[in-house]
Coordinates of C-alpha atoms in Angstrom, one line a residue:
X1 CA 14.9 6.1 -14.8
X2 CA 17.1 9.5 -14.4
X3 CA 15.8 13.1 -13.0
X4 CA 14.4 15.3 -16.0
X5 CA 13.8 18.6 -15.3
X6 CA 13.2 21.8 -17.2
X7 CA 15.5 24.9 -15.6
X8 CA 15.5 28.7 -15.4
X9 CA 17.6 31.9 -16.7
X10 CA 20.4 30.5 -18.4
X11 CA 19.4 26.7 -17.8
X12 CA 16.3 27.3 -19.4
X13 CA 16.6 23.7 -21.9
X14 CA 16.7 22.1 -20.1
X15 CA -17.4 -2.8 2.2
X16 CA -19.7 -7.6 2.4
X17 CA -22.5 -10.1 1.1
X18 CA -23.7 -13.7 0.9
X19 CA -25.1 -14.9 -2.8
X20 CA -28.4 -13.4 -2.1
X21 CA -27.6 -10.1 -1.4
X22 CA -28.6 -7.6 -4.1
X23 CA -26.3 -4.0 -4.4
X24 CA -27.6 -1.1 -6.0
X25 CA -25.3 1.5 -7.5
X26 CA -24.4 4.6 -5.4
X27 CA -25.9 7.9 -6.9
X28 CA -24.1 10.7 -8.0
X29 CA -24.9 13.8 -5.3
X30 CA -25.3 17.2 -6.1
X31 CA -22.4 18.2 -4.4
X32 CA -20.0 15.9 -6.9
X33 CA -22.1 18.0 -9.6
X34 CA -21.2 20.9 -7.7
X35 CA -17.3 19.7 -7.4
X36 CA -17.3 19.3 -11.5
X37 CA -18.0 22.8 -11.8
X38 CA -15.2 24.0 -9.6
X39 CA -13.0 21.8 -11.4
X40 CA -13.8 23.8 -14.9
X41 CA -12.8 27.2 -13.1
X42 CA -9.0 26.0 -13.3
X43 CA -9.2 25.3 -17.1
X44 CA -10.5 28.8 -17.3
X45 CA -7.7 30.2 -16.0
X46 CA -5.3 28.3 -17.7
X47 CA -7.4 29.3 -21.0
X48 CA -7.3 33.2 -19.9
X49 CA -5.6 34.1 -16.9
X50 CA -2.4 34.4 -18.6
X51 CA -2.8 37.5 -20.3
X52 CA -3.0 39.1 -17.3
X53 CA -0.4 37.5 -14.7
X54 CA 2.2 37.2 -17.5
X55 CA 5.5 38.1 -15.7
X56 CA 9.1 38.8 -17.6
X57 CA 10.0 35.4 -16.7
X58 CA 7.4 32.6 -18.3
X59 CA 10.8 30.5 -19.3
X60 CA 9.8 27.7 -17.1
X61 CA 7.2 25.1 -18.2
X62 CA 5.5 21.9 -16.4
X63 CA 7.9 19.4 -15.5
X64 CA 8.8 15.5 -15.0
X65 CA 11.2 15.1 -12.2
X66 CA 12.5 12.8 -9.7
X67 CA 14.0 9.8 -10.4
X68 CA 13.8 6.5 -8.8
X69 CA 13.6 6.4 -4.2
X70 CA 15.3 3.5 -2.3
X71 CA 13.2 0.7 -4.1
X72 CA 13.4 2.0 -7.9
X73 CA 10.8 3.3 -8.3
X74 CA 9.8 6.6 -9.8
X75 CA 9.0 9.0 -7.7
X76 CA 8.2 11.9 -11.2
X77 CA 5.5 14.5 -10.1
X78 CA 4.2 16.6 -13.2
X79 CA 2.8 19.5 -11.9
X80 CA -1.1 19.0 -11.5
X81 CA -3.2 22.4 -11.4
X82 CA -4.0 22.9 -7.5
X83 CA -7.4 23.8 -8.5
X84 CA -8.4 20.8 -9.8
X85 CA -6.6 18.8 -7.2
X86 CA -8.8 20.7 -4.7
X87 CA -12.0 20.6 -6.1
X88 CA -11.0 16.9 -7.1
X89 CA -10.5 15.8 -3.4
X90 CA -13.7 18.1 -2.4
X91 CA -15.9 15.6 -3.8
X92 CA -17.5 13.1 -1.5
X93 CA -17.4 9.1 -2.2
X94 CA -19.1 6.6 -0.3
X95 CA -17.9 5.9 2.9
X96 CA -16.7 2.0 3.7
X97 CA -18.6 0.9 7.2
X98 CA -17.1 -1.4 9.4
X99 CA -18.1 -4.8 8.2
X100 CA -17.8 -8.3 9.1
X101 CA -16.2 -10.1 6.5
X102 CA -18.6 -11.8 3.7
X103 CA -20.5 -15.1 5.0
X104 CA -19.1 -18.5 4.0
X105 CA -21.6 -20.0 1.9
X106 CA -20.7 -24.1 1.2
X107 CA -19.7 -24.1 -2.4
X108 CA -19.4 -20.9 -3.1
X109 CA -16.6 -19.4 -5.6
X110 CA -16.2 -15.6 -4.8
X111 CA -14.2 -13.6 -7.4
X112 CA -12.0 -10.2 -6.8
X113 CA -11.1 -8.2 -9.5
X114 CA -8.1 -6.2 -8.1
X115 CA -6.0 -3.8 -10.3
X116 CA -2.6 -2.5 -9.8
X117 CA -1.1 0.7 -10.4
X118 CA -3.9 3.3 -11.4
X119 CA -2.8 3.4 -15.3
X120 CA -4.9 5.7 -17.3
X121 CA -6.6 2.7 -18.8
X122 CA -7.9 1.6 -15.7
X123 CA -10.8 4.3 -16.2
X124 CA -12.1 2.4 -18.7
X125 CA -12.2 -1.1 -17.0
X126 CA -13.9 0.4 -14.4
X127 CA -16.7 1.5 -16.8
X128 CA -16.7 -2.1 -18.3
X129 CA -16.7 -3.5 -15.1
X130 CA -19.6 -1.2 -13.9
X131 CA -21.3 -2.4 -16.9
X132 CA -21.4 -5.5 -16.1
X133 CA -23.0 -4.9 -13.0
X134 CA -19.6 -5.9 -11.0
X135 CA -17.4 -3.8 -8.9
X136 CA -13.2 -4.3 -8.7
X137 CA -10.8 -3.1 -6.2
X138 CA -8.0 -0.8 -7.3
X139 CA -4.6 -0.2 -5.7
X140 CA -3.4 2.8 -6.5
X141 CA -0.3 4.6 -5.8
X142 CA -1.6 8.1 -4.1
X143 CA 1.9 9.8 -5.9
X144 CA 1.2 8.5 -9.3
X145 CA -1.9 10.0 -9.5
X146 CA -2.7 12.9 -12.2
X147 CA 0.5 12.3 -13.9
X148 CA 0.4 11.1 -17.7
X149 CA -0.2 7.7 -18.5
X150 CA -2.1 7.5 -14.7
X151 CA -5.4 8.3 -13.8
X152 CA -6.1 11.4 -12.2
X153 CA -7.6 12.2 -8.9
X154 CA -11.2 12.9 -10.1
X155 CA -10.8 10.0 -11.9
X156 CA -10.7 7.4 -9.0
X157 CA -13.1 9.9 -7.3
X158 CA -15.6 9.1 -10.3
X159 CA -15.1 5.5 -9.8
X160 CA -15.4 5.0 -6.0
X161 CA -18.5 6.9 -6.9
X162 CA -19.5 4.1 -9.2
X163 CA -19.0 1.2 -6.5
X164 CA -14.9 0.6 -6.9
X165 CA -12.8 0.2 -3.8
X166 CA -9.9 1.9 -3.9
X167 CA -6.6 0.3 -2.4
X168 CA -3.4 1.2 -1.2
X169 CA 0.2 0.3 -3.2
X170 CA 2.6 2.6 -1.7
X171 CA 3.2 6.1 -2.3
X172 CA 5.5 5.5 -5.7
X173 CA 5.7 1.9 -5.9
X174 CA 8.3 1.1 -4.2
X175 CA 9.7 -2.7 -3.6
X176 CA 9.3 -2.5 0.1
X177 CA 11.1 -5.5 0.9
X178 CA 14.4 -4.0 -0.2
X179 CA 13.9 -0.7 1.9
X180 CA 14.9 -0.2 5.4
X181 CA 11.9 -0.8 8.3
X182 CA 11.2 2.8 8.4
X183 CA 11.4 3.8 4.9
X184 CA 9.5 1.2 4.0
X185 CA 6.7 2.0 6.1
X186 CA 6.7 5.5 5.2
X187 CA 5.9 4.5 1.6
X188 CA 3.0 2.1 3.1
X189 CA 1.8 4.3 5.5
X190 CA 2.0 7.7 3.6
X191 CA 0.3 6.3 0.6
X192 CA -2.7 5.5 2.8
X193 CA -3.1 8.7 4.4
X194 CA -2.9 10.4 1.4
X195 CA -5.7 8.6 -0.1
X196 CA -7.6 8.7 3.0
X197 CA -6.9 12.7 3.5
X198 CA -8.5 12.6 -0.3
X199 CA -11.0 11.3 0.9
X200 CA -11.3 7.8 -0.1
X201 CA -12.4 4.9 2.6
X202 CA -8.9 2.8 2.3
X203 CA -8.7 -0.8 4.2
X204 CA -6.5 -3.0 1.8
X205 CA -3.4 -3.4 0.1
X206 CA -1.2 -4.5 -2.1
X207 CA 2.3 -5.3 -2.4
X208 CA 4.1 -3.7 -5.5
X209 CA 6.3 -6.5 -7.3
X210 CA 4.4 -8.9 -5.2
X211 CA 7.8 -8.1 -3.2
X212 CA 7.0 -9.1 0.8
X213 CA 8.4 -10.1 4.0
X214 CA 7.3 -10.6 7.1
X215 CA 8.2 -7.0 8.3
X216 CA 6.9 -5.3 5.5
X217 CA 3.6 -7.7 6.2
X218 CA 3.7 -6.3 9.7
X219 CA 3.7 -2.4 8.1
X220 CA 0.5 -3.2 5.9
X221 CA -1.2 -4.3 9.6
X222 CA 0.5 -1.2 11.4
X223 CA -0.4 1.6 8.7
X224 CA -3.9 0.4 9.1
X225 CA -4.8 -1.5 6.0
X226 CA -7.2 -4.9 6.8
X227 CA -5.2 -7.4 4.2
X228 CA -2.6 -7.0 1.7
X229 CA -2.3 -9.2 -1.7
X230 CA 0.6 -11.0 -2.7
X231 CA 0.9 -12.9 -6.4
X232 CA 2.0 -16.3 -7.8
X233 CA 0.5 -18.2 -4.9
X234 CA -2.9 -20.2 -6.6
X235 CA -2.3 -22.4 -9.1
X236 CA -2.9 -20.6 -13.0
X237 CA -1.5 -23.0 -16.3
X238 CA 1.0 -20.8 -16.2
X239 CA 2.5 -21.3 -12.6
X240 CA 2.4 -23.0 -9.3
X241 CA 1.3 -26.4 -10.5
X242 CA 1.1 -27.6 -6.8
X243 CA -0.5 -24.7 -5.3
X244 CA -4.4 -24.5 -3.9
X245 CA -6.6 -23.4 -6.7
X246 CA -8.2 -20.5 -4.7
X247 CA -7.7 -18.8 -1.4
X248 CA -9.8 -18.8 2.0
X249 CA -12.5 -16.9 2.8
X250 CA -11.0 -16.9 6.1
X251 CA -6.9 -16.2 5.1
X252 CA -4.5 -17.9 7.5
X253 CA -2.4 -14.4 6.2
X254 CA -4.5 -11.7 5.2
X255 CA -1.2 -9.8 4.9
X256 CA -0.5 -12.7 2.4
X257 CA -3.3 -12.8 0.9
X258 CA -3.0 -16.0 -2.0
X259 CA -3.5 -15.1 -5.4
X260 CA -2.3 -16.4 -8.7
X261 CA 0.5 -14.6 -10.9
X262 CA -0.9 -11.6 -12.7
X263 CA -3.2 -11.9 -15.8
X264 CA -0.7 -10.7 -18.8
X265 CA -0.8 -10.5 -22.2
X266 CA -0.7 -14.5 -23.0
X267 CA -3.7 -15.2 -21.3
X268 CA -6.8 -15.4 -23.1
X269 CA -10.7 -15.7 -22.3
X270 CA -10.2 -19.6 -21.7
X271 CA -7.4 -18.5 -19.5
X272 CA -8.9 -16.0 -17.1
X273 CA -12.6 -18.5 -17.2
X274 CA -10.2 -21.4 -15.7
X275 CA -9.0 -19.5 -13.2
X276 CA -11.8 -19.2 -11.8
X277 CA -13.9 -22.6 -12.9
X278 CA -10.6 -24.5 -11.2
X279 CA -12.1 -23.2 -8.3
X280 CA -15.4 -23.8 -8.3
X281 CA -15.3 -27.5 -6.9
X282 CA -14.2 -26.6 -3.5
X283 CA -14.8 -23.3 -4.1
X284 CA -13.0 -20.3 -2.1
X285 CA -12.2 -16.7 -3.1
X286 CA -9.9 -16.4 -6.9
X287 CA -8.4 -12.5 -6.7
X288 CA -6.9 -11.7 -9.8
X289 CA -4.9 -9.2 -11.1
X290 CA -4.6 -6.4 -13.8
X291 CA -2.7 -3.9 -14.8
X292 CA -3.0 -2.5 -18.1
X293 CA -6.0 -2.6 -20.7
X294 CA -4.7 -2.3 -24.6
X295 CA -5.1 -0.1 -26.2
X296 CA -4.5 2.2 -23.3
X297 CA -1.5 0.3 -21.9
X298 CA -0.6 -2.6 -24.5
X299 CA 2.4 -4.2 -22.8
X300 CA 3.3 -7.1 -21.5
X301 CA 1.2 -7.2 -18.6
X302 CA -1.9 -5.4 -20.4
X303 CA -5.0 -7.2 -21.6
X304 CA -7.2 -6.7 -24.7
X305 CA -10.6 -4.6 -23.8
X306 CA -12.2 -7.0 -25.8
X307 CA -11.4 -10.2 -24.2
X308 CA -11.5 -8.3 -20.5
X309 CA -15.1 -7.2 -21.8
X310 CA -15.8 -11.2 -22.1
X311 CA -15.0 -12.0 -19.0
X312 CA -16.7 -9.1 -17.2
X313 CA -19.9 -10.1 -19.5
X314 CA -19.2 -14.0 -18.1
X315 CA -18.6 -13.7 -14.7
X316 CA -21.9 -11.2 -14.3
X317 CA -23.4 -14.3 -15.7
X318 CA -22.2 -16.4 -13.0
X319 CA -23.0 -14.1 -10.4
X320 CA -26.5 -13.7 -11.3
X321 CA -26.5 -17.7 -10.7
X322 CA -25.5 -17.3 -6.9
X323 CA -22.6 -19.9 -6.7
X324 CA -19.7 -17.8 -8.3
X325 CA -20.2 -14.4 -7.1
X326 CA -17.4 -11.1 -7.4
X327 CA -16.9 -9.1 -5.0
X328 CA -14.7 -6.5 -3.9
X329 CA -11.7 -7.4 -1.4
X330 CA -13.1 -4.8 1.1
X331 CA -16.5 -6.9 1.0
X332 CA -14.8 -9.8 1.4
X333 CA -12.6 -9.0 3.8
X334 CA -14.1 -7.0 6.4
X335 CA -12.9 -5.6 9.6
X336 CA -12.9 -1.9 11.0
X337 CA -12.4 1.2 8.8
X338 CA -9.1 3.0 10.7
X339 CA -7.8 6.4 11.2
X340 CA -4.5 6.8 9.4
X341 CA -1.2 6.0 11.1
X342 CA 1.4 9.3 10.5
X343 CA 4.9 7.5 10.4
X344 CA 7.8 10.0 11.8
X345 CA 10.4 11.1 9.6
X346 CA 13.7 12.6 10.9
X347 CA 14.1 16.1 12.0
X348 CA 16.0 18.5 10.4
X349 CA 20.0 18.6 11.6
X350 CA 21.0 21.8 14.2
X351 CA 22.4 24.5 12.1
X352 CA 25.9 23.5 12.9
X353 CA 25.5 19.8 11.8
X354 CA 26.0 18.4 8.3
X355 CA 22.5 17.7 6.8
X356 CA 23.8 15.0 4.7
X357 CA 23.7 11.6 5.1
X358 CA 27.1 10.1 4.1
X359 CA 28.6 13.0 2.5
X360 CA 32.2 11.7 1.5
X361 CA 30.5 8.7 -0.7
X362 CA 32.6 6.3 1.6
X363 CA 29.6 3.8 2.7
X364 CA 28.0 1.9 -0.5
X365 CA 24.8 0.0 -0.6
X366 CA 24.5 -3.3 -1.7
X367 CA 24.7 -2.5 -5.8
X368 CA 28.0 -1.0 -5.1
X369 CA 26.8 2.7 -5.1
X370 CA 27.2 5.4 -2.9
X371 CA 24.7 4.6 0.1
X372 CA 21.7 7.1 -0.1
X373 CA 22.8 8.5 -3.6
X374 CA 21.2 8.3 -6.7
X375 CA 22.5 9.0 -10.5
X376 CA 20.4 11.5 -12.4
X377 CA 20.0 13.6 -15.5
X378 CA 17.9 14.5 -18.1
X379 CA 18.1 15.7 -22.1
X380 CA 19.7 14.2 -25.1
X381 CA 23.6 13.2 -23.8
X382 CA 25.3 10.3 -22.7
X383 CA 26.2 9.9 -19.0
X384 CA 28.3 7.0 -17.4
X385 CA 28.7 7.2 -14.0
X386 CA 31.8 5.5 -11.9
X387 CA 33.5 5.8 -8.5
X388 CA 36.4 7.7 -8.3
X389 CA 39.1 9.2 -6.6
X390 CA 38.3 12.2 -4.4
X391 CA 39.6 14.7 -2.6
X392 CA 42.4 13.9 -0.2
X393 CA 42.3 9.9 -1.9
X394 CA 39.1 9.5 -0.6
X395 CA 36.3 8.5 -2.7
X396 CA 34.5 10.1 -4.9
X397 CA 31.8 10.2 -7.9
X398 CA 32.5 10.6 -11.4
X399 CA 30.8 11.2 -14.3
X400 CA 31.5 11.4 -17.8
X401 CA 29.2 12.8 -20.9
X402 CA 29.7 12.4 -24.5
X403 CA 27.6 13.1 -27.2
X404 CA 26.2 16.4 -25.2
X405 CA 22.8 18.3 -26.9
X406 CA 21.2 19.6 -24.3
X407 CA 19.9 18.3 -20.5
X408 CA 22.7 17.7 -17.6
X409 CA 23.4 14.5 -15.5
X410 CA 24.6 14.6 -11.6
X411 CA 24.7 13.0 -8.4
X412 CA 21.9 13.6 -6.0
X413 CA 20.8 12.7 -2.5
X414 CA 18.1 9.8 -2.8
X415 CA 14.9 11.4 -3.4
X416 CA 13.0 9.2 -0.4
X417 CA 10.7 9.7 2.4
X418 CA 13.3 10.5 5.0
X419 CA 15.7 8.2 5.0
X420 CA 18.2 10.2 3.5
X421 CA 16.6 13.2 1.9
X422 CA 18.4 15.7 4.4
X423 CA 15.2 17.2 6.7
X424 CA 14.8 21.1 6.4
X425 CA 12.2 23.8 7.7
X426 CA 10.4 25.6 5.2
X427 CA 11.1 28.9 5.0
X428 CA 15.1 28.6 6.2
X429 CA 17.8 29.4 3.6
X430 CA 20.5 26.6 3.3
X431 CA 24.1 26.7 2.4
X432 CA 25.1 23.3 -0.5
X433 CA 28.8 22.7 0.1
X434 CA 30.3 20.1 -2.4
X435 CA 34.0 19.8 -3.7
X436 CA 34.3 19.2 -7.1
X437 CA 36.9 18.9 -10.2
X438 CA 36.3 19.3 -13.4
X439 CA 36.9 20.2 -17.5
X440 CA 33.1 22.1 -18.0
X441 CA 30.7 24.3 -16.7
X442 CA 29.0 22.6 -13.6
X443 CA 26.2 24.3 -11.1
X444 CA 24.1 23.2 -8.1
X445 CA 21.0 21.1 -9.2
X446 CA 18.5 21.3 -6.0
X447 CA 14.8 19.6 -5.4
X448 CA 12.5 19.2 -2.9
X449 CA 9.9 16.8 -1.3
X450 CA 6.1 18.1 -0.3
X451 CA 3.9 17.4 2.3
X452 CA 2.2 14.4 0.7
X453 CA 5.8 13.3 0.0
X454 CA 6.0 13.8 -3.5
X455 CA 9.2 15.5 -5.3
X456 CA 9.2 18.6 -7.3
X457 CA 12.3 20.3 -9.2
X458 CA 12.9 23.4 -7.4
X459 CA 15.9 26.2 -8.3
X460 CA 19.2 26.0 -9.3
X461 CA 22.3 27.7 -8.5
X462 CA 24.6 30.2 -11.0
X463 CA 27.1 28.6 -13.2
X464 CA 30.2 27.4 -11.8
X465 CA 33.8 27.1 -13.7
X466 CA 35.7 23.8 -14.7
X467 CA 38.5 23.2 -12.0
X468 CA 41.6 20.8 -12.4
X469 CA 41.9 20.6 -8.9
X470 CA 39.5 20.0 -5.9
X471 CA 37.9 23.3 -5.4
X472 CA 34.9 23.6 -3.2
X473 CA 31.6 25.1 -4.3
X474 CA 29.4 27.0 -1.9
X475 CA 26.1 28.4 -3.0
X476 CA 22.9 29.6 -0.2
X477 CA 19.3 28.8 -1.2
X478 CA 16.7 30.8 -1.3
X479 CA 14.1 30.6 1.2
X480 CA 12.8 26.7 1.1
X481 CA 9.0 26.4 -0.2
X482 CA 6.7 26.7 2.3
X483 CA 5.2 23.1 1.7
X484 CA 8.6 21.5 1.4
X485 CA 9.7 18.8 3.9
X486 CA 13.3 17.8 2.5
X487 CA 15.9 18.8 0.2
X488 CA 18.2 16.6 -2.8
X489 CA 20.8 18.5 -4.6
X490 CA 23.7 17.9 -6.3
X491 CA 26.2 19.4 -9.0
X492 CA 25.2 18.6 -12.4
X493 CA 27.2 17.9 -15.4
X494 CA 26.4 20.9 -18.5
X495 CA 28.1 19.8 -21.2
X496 CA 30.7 17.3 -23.1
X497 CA 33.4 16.7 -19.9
X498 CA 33.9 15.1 -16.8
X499 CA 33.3 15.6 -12.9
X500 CA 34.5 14.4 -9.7
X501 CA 32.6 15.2 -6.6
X502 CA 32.9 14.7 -2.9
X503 CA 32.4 15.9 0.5
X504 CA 29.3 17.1 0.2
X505 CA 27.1 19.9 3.2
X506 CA 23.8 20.7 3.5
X507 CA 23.6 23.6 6.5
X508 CA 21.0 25.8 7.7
X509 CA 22.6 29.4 6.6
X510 CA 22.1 31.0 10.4
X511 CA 24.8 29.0 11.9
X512 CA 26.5 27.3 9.5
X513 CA 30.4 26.7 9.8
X514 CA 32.8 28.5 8.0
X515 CA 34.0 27.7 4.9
X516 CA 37.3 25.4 4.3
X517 CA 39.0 28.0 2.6
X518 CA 37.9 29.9 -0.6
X519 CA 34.9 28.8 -2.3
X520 CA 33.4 29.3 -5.9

């Protein structure tokens, strides 16, 4: 998934129990009543204050940005209103006690019904779920929330009110096994303080993908989390014919935590009901896993409402008999409730240092591209992207687009969590360097990444000319947003043409080095 931005000026298109224990639903507080009303006070203004902060330039509206970080995954922030991300987070949810984890009973079949992902539809399971008398776990990624097709903060506020545990799953779903140690504890541990700084008690996890290894295993234990799930490990119809048919109530790995392959599209009623009936002989704990509920999410790995309303309606069933009970993960699990672990990124560089990690495009990850780059664009045209020859027969980046409408496509620093989105302090102006050739119009492209570690599209620079020979391109900031941690920039690509780029610089402006020469 590319960058998509819309521009400015010129650019302006583009907690436990045993079988007997009986749980009564939390009450909603005055103080969440209290918290609804705050949250109408935004609409309001978006309704009316208009008229009177209307400025000569309104060119700019919300935007999807950021494409994918290390592990592919998206990273796109639309805009939420700050008010109702405010008043959102302002409203109180149950608070998860430390617990020991639920009591072995002989016999006994506990079910978990976790969910992955947050998608909008997951607002409504919770409701059937609640129905039902149940309560599921759901891992949510803290950077995916209030963006469309996800549910928004108040949402998962609403249903941690309502009983539901919510989990961790990285900050933007990243496949943490294929990040470095650091980054990949960023995305673990960030995601989880987040969620905790919103308020929400948050003591399990799950791997995105299913995608683990011992060191990322290690992160889930280090950031604070309790367990983390894996997938594909208990034996379905569908898979793992000689695996156990359910999982410990004691797990040899909680950060392994056994459970089968995700419930997708193919399965039906009978399906989900033998899951859990395989079980019940020896009994043992059956965790399984959904993503999307049709027709909010009908894909591949959605299910019907209908036949999830089923088997909600059957397992309540169960439950009320005492030897099949569900239960969330944090009930079955246990252990201590932990303050949130703050993992360091790097600092920024000294003024007279090169920002940029691996600026001449000389080191290349293991797909072949540019280490710590990413290809980007957005609007209707068609991009290829290939490695090059640069300046001085180094290497370089080019990209070619046909079939131009409207949009841009560039090269960017990855948009990560501090492995190589260059560091900066907010406030500071910084000087983009880049040396570039090309046959059209190109201009600096720049974002940056919050506090919470999500990325936003920020400014871009004025137009620069095509070049048929390596020319470099200077261009200072303005000051950097006060709640910005990092910068990614690049030159992007404005029409039909073609552009090699190389040697990029990302100083602080008080200090910086001289130019090579003369600049554009």
């Amino acid at each position: 998934m590319g960058l998509s931005e819309d521009r400015r000026g010129d650019s302006a298109n583009e907690s436990s129990a045993g079988p007997g224990y009986v749980r009564t639903r939390p009450k909603r507080s005055l103080q969440w009543i209290t918290a609804m009303l705050l949250l109408a006070l935004p609409a309001a203004f978006l309704l009316y204050g208009g008229q009177f902060l209307a400025s000569g330039d309104n060119s700019r509206a919300a935007e999807g940005i950021a494409g994918p970080g290390p592990g592919g995954a998206p990273t796109v922030s639309p805009e939420p209103v700050p008010g109702n991300r405010a008043a959102a987070a302002a409203i109180d949810v149950p608070e998860y006690e430390p617990a020991e984890p639920i009591p072995e009973v002989v016999g006994q079949t506990v079910v978990s019904l976790t969910f992955d992902d947050g998608f909008a539809g997951q607002y409504r399971a919770a409701d059937i779920v609640s129905e039902a008398g149940l309560d599921g776990t759901f891992y949510i990624n803290s950077g995916n929330l209030d963006k469309p097709g996800y549910l928004t903060l108040k949402q998962a506020k609403e249903m941690a009110l309502d009983g539901h545990e919510i989990g961790g799953h990285t900050l933007s779903h990243a496949d943490v096994r294929e990040l470095s140690a650091d980054e990949a504890a960023r995305q673990i541990c960030v995601d989880r303080q987040n969620l905790v700084e919103w308020g929400f008690s948050v003591t399990n996890f799950a791997f995105p993908f299913a995608s683990r290894n011992q060191q990322v295993e290690n992160s889930a234990g280090d950031c604070g989390y309790n367990s983390a799930r894996s997938l594909g490990d208990i034996r379905t119809r569908f898979s793992c014919e000689e695996c156990p048919a359910a999982e410990s109530l004691r797990p040899a790995k909680p950060y392994r935590l056994q459970a089968p392959e995700e419930v997708e599209s193919n399965w039906t009623l009978a399906d989900m009901q033998e899951a859990v009936t395989s079980a019940e002989p020896g009994g043992g704990w059956v965790i399984l896993t959904f993503h999307g509920l049709c027709p909010y999410e009908c894909t591949k790995i959605g299910v019907e409402e209908d036949t999830f309303t089923q088997f909600a309606d059957w397992l309540a069933e169960r439950d009320a008999g005492g030897t099949t009970v569900t239960r969330t993960v944090q009930e079955v699990i246990g252990g201590p409730n932990r303050e949130p672990v703050i993992w360091s990124s790097p600092e920024p560089a000294a003024s007279s240092v090169n920002g940029v990690r691996n600026p001449g495009l000389e080191q290349r990850g293991s797909s072949g591209t540019a280490l710590c780059w990413m290809e980007g664009g957005f609007g209707l045209n068609e991009a290829v992207f290939s490695m090059g020859e640069g300046r001085n027969g180094s290497s370089g980046m080019r990209v070619v687009v046909e079939g131009y409408v409207d949009g841009d496509a560039k090269l960017v620093q990855q948009q990560d969590l501090g492995e190589c989105a260059p560091p900066v302090v907010p406030g500071e102006r910084y000087s983009l360097r880049a040396w570039y050739r090309a046959d059209a119009r190109t201009q600096f492209s720049v974002y940056y990444r919050d506090e919470i570690g999500l990325w936003h599209y920020w400014t871009a620079g004025p137009f620069l000319p095509a070049s048929d020979d390596f020319t470099q391109a200077e261009w200072t900031t303005p000051p950097v947003p006060d709640d910005a941690a990092a910068l990614s920039f690049g030159l992007a690509l404005l029409g039909n043409g073609e552009l090699t780029t190389d040697d990029y610089a990302l100083y602080d402006s008080e200090g910086a080095p001289p130019l090579e020469g003369p600049a554009r």
